[in-house]
PDB file of C-alpha atoms in Angstrom:
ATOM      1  CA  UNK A  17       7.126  32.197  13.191  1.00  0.00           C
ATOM      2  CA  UNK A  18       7.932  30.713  16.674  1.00  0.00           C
ATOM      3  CA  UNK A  19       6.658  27.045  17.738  1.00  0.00           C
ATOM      4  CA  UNK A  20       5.351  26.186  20.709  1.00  0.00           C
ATOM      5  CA  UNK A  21       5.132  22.917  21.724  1.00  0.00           C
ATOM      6  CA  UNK A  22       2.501  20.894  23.795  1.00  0.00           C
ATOM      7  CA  UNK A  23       2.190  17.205  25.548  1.00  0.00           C
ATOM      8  CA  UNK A  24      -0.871  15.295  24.962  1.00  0.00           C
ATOM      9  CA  UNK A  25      -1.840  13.975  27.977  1.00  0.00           C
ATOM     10  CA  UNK A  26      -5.538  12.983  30.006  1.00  0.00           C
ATOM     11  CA  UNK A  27      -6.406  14.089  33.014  1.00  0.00           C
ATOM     12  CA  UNK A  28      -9.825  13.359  35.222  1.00  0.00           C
ATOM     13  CA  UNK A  29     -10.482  11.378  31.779  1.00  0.00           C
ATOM     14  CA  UNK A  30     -10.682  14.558  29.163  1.00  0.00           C
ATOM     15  CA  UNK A  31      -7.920  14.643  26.624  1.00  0.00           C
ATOM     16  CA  UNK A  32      -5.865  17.935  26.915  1.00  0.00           C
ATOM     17  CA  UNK A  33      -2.237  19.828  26.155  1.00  0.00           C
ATOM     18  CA  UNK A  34       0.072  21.121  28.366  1.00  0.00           C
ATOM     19  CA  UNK A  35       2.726  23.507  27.274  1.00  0.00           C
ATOM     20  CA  UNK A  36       6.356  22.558  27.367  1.00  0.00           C
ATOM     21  CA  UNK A  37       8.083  25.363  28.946  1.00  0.00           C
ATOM     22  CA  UNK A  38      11.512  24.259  27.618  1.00  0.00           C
ATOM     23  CA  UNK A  39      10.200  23.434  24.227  1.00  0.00           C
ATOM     24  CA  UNK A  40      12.186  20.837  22.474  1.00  0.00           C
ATOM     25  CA  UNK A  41      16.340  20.703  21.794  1.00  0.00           C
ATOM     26  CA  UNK A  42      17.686  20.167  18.344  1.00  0.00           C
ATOM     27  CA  UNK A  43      19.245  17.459  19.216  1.00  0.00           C
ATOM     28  CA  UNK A  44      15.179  16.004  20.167  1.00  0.00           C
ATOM     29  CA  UNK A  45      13.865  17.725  16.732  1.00  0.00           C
ATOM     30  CA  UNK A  46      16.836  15.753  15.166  1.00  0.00           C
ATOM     31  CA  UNK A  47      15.493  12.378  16.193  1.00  0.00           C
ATOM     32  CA  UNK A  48      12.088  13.148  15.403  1.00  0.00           C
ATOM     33  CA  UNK A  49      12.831  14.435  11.808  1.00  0.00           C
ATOM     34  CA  UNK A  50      15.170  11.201  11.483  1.00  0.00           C
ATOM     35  CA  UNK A  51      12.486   8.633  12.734  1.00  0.00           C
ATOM     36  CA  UNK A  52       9.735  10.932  10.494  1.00  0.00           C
ATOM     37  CA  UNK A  53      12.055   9.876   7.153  1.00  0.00           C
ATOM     38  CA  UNK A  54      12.472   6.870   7.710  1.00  0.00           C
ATOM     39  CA  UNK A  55       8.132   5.806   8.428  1.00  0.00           C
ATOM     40  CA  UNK A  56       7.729   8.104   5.620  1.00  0.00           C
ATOM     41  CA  UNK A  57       9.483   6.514   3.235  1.00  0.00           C
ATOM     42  CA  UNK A  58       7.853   2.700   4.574  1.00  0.00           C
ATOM     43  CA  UNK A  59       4.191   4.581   4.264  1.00  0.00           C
ATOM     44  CA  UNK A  60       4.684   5.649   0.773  1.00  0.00           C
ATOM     45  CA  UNK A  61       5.181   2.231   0.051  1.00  0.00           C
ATOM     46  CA  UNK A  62       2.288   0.816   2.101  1.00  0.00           C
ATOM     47  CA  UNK A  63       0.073   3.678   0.946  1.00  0.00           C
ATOM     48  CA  UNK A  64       0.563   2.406  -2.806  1.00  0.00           C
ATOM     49  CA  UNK A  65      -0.017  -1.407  -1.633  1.00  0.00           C
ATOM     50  CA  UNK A  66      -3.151  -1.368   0.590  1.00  0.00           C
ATOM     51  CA  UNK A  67      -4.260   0.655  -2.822  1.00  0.00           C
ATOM     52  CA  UNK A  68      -3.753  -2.215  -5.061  1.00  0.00           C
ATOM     53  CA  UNK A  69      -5.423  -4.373  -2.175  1.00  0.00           C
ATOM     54  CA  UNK A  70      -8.172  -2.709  -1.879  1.00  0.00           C
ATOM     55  CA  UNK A  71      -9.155  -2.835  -6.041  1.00  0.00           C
ATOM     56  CA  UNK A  72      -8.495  -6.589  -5.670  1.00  0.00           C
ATOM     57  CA  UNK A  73     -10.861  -6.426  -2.947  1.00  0.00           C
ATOM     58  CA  UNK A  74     -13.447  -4.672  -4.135  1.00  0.00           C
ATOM     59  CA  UNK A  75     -13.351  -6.897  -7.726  1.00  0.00           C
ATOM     60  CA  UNK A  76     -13.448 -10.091  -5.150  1.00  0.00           C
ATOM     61  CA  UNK A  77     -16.378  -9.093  -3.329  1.00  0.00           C
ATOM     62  CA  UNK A  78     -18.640  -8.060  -5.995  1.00  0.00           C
ATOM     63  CA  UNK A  79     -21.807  -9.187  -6.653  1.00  0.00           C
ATOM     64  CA  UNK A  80     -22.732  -9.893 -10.048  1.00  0.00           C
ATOM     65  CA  UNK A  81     -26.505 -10.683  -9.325  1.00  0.00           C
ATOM     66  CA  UNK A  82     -26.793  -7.423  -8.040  1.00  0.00           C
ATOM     67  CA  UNK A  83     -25.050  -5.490 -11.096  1.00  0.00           C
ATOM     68  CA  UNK A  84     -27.393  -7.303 -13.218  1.00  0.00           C
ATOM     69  CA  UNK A  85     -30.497  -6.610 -11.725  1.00  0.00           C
ATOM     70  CA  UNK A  86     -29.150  -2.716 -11.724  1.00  0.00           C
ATOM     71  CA  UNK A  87     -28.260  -3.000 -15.049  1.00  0.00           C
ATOM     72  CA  UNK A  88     -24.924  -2.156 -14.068  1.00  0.00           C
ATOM     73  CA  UNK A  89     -22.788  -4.717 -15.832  1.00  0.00           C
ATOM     74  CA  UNK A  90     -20.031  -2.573 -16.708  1.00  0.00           C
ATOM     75  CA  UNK A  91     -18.756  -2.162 -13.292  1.00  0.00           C
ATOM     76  CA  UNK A  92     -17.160  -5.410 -13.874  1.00  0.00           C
ATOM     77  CA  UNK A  93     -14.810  -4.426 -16.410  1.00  0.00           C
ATOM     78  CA  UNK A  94     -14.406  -0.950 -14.246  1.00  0.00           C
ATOM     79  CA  UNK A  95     -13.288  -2.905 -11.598  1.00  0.00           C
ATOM     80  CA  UNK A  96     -11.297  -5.081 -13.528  1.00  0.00           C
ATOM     81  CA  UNK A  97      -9.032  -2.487 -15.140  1.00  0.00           C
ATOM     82  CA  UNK A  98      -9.093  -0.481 -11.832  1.00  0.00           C
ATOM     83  CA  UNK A  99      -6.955  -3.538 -10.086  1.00  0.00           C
ATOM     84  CA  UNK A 100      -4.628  -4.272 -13.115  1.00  0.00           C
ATOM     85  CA  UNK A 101      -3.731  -0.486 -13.597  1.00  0.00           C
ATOM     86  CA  UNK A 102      -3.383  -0.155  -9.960  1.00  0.00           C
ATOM     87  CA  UNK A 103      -1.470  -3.187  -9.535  1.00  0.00           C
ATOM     88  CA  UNK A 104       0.865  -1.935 -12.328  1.00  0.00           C
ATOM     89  CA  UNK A 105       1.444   0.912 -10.763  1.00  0.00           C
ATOM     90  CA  UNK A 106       2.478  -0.531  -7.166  1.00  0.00           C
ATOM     91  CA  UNK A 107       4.842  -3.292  -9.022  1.00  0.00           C
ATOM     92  CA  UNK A 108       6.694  -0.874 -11.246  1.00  0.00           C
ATOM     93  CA  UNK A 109       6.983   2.042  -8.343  1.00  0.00           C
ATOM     94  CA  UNK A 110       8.543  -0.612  -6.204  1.00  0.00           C
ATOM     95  CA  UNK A 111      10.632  -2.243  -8.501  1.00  0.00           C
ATOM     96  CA  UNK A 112      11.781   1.048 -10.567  1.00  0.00           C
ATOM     97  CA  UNK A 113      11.739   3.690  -7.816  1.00  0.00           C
ATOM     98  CA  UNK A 114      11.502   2.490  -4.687  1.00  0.00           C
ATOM     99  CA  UNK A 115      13.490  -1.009  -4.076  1.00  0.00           C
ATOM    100  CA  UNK A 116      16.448   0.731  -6.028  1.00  0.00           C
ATOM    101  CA  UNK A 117      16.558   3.552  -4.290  1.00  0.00           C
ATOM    102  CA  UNK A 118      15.750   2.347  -0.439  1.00  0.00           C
ATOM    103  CA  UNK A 119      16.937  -1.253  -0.683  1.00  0.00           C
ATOM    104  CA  UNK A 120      19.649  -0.923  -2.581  1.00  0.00           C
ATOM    105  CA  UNK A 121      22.007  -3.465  -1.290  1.00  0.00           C
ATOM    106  CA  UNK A 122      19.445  -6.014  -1.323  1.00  0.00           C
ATOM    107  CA  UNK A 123      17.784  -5.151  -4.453  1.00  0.00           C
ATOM    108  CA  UNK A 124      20.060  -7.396  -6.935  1.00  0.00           C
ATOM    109  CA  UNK A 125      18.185  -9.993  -4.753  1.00  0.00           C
ATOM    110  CA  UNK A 126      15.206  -8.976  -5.120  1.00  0.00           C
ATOM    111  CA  UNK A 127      14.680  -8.199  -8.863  1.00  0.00           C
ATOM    112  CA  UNK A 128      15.852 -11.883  -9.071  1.00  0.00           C
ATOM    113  CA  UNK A 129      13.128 -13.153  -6.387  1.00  0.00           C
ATOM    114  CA  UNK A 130      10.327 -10.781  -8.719  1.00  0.00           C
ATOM    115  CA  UNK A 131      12.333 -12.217 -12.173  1.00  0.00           C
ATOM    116  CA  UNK A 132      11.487 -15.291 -10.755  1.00  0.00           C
ATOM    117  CA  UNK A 133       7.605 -14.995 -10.271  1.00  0.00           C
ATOM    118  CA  UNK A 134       7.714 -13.213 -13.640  1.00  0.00           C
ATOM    119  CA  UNK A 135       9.089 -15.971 -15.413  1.00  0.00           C
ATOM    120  CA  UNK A 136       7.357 -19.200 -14.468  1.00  0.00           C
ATOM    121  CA  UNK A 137       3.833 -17.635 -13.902  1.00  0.00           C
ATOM    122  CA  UNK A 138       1.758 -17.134 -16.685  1.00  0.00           C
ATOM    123  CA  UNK A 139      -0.378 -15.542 -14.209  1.00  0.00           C
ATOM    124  CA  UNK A 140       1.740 -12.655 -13.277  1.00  0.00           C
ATOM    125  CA  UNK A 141       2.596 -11.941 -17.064  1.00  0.00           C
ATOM    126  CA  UNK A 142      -1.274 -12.379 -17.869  1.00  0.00           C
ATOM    127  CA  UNK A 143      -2.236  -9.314 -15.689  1.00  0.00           C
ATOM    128  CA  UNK A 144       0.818  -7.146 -15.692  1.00  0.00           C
ATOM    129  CA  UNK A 145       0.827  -7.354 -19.821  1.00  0.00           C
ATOM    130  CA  UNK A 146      -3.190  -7.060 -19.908  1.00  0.00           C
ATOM    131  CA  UNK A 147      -3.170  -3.190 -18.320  1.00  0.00           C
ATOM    132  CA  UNK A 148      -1.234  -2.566 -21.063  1.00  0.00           C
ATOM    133  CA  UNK A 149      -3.445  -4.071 -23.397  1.00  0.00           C
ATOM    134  CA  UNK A 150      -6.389  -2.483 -22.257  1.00  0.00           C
ATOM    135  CA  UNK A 151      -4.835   0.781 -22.461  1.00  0.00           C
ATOM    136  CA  UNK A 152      -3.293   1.392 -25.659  1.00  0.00           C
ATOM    137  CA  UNK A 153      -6.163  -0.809 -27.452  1.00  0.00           C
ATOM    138  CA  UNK A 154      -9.076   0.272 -26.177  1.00  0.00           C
ATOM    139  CA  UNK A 155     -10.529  -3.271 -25.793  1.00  0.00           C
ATOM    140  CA  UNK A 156     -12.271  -4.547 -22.462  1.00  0.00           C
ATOM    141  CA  UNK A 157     -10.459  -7.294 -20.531  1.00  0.00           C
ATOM    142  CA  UNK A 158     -13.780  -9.314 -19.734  1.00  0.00           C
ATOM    143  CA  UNK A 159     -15.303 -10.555 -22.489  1.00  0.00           C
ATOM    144  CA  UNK A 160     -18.564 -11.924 -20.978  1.00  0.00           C
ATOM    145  CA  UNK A 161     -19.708 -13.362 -17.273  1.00  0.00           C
ATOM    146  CA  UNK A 162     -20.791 -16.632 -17.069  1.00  0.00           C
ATOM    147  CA  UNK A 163     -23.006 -18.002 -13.719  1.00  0.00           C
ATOM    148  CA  UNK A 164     -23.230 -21.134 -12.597  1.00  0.00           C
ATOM    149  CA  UNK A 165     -24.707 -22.817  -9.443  1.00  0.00           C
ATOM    150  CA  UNK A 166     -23.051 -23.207  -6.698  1.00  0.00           C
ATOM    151  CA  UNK A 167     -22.075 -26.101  -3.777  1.00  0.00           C
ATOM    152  CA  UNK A 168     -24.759 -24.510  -1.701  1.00  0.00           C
ATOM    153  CA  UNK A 169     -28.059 -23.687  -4.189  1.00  0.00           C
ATOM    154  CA  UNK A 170     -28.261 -20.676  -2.621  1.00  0.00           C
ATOM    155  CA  UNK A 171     -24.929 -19.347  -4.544  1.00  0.00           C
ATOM    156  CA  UNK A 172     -23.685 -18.632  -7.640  1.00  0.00           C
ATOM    157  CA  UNK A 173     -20.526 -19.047  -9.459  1.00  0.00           C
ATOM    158  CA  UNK A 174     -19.588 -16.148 -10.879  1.00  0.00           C
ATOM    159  CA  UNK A 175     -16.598 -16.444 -13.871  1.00  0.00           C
ATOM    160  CA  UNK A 176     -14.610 -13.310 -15.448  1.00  0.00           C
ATOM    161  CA  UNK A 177     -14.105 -14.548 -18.767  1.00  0.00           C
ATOM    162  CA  UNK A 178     -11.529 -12.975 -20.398  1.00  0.00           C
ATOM    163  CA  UNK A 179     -11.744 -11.427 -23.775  1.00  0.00           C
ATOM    164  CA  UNK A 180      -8.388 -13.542 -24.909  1.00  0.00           C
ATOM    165  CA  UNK A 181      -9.253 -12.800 -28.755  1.00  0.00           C
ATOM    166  CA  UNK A 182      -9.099  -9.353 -28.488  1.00  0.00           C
ATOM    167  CA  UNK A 183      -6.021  -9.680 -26.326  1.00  0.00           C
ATOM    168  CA  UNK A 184      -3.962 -11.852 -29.163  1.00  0.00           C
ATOM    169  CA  UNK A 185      -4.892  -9.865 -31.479  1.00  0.00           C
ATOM    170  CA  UNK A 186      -2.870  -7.340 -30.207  1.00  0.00           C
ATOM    171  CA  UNK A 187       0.016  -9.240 -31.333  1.00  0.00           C
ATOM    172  CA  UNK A 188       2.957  -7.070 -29.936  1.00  0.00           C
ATOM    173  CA  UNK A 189       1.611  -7.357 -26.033  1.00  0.00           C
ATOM    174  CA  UNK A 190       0.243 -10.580 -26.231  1.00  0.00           C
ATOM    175  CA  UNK A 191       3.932 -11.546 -27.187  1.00  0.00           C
ATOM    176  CA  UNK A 192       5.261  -9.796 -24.448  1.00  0.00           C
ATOM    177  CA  UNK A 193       3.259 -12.108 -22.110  1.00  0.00           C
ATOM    178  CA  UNK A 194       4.770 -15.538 -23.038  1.00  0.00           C
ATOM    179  CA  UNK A 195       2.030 -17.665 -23.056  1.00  0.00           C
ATOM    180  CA  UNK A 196       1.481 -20.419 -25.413  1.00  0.00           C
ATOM    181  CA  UNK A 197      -1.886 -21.096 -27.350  1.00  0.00           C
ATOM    182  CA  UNK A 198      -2.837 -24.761 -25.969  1.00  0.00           C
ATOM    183  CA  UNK A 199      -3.157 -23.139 -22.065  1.00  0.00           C
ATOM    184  CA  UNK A 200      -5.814 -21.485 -23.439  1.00  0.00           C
ATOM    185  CA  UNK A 201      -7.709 -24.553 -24.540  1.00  0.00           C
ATOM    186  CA  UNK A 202      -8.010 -24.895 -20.825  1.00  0.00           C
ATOM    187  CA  UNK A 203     -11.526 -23.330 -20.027  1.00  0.00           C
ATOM    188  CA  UNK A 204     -10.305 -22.633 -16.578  1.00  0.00           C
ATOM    189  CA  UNK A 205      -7.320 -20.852 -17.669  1.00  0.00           C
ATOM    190  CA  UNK A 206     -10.026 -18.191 -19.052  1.00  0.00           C
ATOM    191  CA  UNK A 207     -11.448 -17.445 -15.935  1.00  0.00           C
ATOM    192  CA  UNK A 208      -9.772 -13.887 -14.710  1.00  0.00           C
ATOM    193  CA  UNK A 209     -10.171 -14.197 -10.916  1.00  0.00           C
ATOM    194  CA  UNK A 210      -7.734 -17.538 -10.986  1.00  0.00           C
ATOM    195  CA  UNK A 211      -4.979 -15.603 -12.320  1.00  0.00           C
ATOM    196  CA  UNK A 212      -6.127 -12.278 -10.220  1.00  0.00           C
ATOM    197  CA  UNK A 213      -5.829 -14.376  -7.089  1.00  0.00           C
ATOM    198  CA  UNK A 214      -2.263 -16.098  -7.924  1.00  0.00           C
ATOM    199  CA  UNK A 215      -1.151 -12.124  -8.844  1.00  0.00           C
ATOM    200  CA  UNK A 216      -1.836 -10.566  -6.022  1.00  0.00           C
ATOM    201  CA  UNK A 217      -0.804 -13.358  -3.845  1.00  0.00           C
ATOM    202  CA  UNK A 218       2.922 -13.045  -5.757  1.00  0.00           C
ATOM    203  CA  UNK A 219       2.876  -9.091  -5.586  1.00  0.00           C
ATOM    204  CA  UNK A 220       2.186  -9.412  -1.566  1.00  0.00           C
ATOM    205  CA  UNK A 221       4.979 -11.407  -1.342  1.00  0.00           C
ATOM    206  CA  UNK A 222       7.713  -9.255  -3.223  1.00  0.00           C
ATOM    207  CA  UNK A 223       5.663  -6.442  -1.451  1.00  0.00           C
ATOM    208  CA  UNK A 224       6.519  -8.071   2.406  1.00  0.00           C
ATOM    209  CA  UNK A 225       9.851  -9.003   0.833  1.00  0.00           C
ATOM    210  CA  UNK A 226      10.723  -5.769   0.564  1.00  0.00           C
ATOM    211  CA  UNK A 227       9.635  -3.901   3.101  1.00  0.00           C
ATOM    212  CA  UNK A 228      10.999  -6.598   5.697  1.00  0.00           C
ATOM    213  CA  UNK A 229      14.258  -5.954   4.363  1.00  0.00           C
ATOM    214  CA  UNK A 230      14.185  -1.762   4.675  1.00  0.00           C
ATOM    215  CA  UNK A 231      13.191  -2.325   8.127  1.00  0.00           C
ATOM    216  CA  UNK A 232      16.308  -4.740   8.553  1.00  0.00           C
ATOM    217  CA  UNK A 233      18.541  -2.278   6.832  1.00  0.00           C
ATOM    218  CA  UNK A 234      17.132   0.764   9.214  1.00  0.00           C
ATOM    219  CA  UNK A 235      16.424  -1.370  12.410  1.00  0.00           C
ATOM    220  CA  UNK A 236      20.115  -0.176  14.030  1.00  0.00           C
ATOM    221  CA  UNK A 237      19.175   3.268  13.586  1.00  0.00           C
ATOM    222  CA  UNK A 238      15.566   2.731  14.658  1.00  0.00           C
ATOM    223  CA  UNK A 239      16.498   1.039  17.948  1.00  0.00           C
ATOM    224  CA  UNK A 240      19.033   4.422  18.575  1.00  0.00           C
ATOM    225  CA  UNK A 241      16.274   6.582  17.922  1.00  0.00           C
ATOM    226  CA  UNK A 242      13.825   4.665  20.603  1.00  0.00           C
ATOM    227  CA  UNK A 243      16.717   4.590  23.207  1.00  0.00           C
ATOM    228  CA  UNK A 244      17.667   8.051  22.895  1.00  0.00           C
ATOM    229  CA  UNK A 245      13.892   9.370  22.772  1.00  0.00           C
ATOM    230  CA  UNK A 246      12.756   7.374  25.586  1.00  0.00           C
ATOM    231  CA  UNK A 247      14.370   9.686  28.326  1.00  0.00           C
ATOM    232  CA  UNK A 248      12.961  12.819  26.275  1.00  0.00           C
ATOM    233  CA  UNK A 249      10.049  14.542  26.106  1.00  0.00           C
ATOM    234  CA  UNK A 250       9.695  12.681  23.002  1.00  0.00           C
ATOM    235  CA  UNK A 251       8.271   9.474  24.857  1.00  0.00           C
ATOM    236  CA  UNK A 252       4.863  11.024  24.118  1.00  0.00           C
ATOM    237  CA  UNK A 253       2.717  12.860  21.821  1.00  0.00           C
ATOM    238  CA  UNK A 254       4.073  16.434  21.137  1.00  0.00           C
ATOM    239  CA  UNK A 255       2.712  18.974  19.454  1.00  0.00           C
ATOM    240  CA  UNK A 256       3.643  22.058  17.898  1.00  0.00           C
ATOM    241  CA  UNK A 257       1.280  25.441  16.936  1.00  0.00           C
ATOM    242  CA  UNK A 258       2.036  28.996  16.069  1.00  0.00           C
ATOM    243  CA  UNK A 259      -0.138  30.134  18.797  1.00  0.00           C
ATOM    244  CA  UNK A 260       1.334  30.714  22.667  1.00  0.00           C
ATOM    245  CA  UNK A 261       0.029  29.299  25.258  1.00  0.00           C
ATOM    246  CA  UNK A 262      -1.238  32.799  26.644  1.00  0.00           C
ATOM    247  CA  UNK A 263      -3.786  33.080  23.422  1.00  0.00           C
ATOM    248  CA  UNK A 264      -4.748  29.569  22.987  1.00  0.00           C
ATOM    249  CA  UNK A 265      -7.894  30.144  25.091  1.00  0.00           C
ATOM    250  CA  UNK A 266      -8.677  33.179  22.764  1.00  0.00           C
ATOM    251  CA  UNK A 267      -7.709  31.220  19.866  1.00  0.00           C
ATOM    252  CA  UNK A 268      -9.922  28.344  20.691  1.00  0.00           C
ATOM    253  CA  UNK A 269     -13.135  30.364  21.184  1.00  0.00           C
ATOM    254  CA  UNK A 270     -12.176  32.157  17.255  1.00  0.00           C
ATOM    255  CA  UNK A 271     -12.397  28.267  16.256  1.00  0.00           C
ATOM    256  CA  UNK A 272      -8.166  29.154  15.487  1.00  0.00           C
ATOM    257  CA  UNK A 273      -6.029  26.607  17.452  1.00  0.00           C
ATOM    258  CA  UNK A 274      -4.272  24.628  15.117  1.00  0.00           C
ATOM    259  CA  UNK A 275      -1.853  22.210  16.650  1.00  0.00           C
ATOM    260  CA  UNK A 276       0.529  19.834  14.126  1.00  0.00           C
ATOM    261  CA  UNK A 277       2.322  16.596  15.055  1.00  0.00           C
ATOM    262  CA  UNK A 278       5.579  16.101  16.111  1.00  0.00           C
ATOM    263  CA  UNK A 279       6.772  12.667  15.390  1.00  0.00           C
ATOM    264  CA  UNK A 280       7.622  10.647  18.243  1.00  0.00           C
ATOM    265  CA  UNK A 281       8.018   7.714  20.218  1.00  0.00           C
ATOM    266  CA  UNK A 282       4.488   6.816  19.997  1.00  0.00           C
ATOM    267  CA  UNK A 283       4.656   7.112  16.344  1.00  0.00           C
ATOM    268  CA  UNK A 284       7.057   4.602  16.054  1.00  0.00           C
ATOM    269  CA  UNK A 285       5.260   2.342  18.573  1.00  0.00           C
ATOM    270  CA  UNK A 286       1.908   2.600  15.787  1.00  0.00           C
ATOM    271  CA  UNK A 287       4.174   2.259  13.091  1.00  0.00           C
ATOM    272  CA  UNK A 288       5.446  -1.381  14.806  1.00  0.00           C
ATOM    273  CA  UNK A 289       2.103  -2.286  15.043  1.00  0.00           C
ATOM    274  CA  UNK A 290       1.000  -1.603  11.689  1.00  0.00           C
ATOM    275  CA  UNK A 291       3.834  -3.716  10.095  1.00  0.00           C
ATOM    276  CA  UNK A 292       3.025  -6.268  12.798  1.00  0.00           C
ATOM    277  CA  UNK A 293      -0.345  -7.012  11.488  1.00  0.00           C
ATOM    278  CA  UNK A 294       0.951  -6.724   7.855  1.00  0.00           C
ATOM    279  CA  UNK A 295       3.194  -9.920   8.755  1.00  0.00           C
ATOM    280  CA  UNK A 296       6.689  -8.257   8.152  1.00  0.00           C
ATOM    281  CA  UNK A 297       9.003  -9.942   9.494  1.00  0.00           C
ATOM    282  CA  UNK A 298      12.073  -8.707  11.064  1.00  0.00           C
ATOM    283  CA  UNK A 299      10.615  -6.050  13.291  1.00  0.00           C
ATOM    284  CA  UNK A 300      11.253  -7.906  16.713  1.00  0.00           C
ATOM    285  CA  UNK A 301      12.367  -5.433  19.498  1.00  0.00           C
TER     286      UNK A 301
END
């Protein structure tokens, strides 16, 4: 079916379209399918981190005193597994799928820079190696919460102990993790949220690490694509439907005006933004 295009634009203050009589040139489609592959591929990525930020999140901000009184204790260990698997899940897509595949010149360096958290953080091996645990045991990863006052009498202290007996006793993945028996006579080495907090710290970094450098390895291309789209009509937000501008008013009134995006310079100027306030560096321009 045939496209027709429209401009976004505002006039007397109401947002409307205007049909572009000349529609767009491959060579314009071109750039827009070009930048639309490359903030695709940085989204997918992004998609599957603000994911495992969010669980963290939600485990942080809990409120134990709350759970109790709804006699809703579980949730905890919900919670708990929810951020391990889905931290799992954003470490291995990014180190097995994604890094290879879209940072491949860089990603000998930076399987060494996630070797390296791996190695000396008992942390990082604590949490990655517990999702397994969890999952082919059957066991709970909190053994019990303990509460204790707080600086301020009006808090609480609020631990995650972890069920560590359960965990060793599943001798094959408790291997896996590295960690010798006296750190556990350390009481505060039992407390989940410590090594939670030093995880997703670590994961963050490799996270920014990576990204930083796919925007380094695409930024030539990315500063073509702005030059060249700048004296297009692809300086704005364009639009494509099915339906000609001679039935869009019929359309509209049949509730049957469908209009789909067209990526484009203002695309890329959200998608700067967004990895402006995620601190990625290397995006000057």
């Amino acid at each position: 079916m045939k496209r027709y295009y429209y401009k976004f634009v505002i006039e007397n203050g109401q947002k409307t379209f205007k049909y572009i009589d000349n529609g767009l040139t491959d060579e314009e489609l071109s750039l827009s399918q070009k930048l639309d592959n490359i903030i695709l591929t940085a989204e997918r990525l992004m998609r599957m981190h603000r994911i495992m930020v969010d669980s963290f999140l939600k485990l942080k901000q809990v409120n134990f005193q709350k759970l109790r009184r709804a006699g809703d204790t579980d949730q905890i260990n919900e919670l708990v597994i929810n951020f391990i698997s889905n931290a799992k899940l954003f470490i291995d897509y990014l180190d097995r799928r994604w890094a290879p595949k879209y940072i491949s010149k860089f990603n000998k360096k930076w399987k060494t820079q996630c070797s390296a958290f791996y190695d000396r953080n008992e942390s990082y091996r604590l949490c990655y190696h517990l999702r397994n645990f969890v999952q082919h045991s059957g066991a709970l990863p909190i053994k019990q919460v303990i509460e204790t006052p707080g600086s301020d009498r009006s808090k609480v202290n609020t631990i995650l102990v972890l069920n560590i007996g359960a965990f060793k006793d599943f001798k094959k993945e408790f291997a896996k993790a590295n960690i010798a028996d006296s750190y556990w006579e350390d009481a505060n080495n039992l407390s989940f949220m410590k090594h939670a907090n030093a995880y997703v710290v670590q994961l963050i970094a490799l996270y920014r690490s990576a990204l930083a450098e796919y925007i380094k390895a695409n930024k030539a291309i990315l500063d073509k694509i702005q030059a060249k789209m700048k004296d297009t009509a692809l300086c704005s937000t364009i639009l494509w439907s099915n339906t000609s501008p001679q039935d869009v008013p019929n359309a509209k009134k049949q509730n049957n005006f469908t209009l789909y995006p067209i990526v484009t310079l203002t695309d890329l100027s959200r998608f700067y933004r967004t990895l402006a306030a995620e601190k990625i560096v290397g995006i000057e321009r």
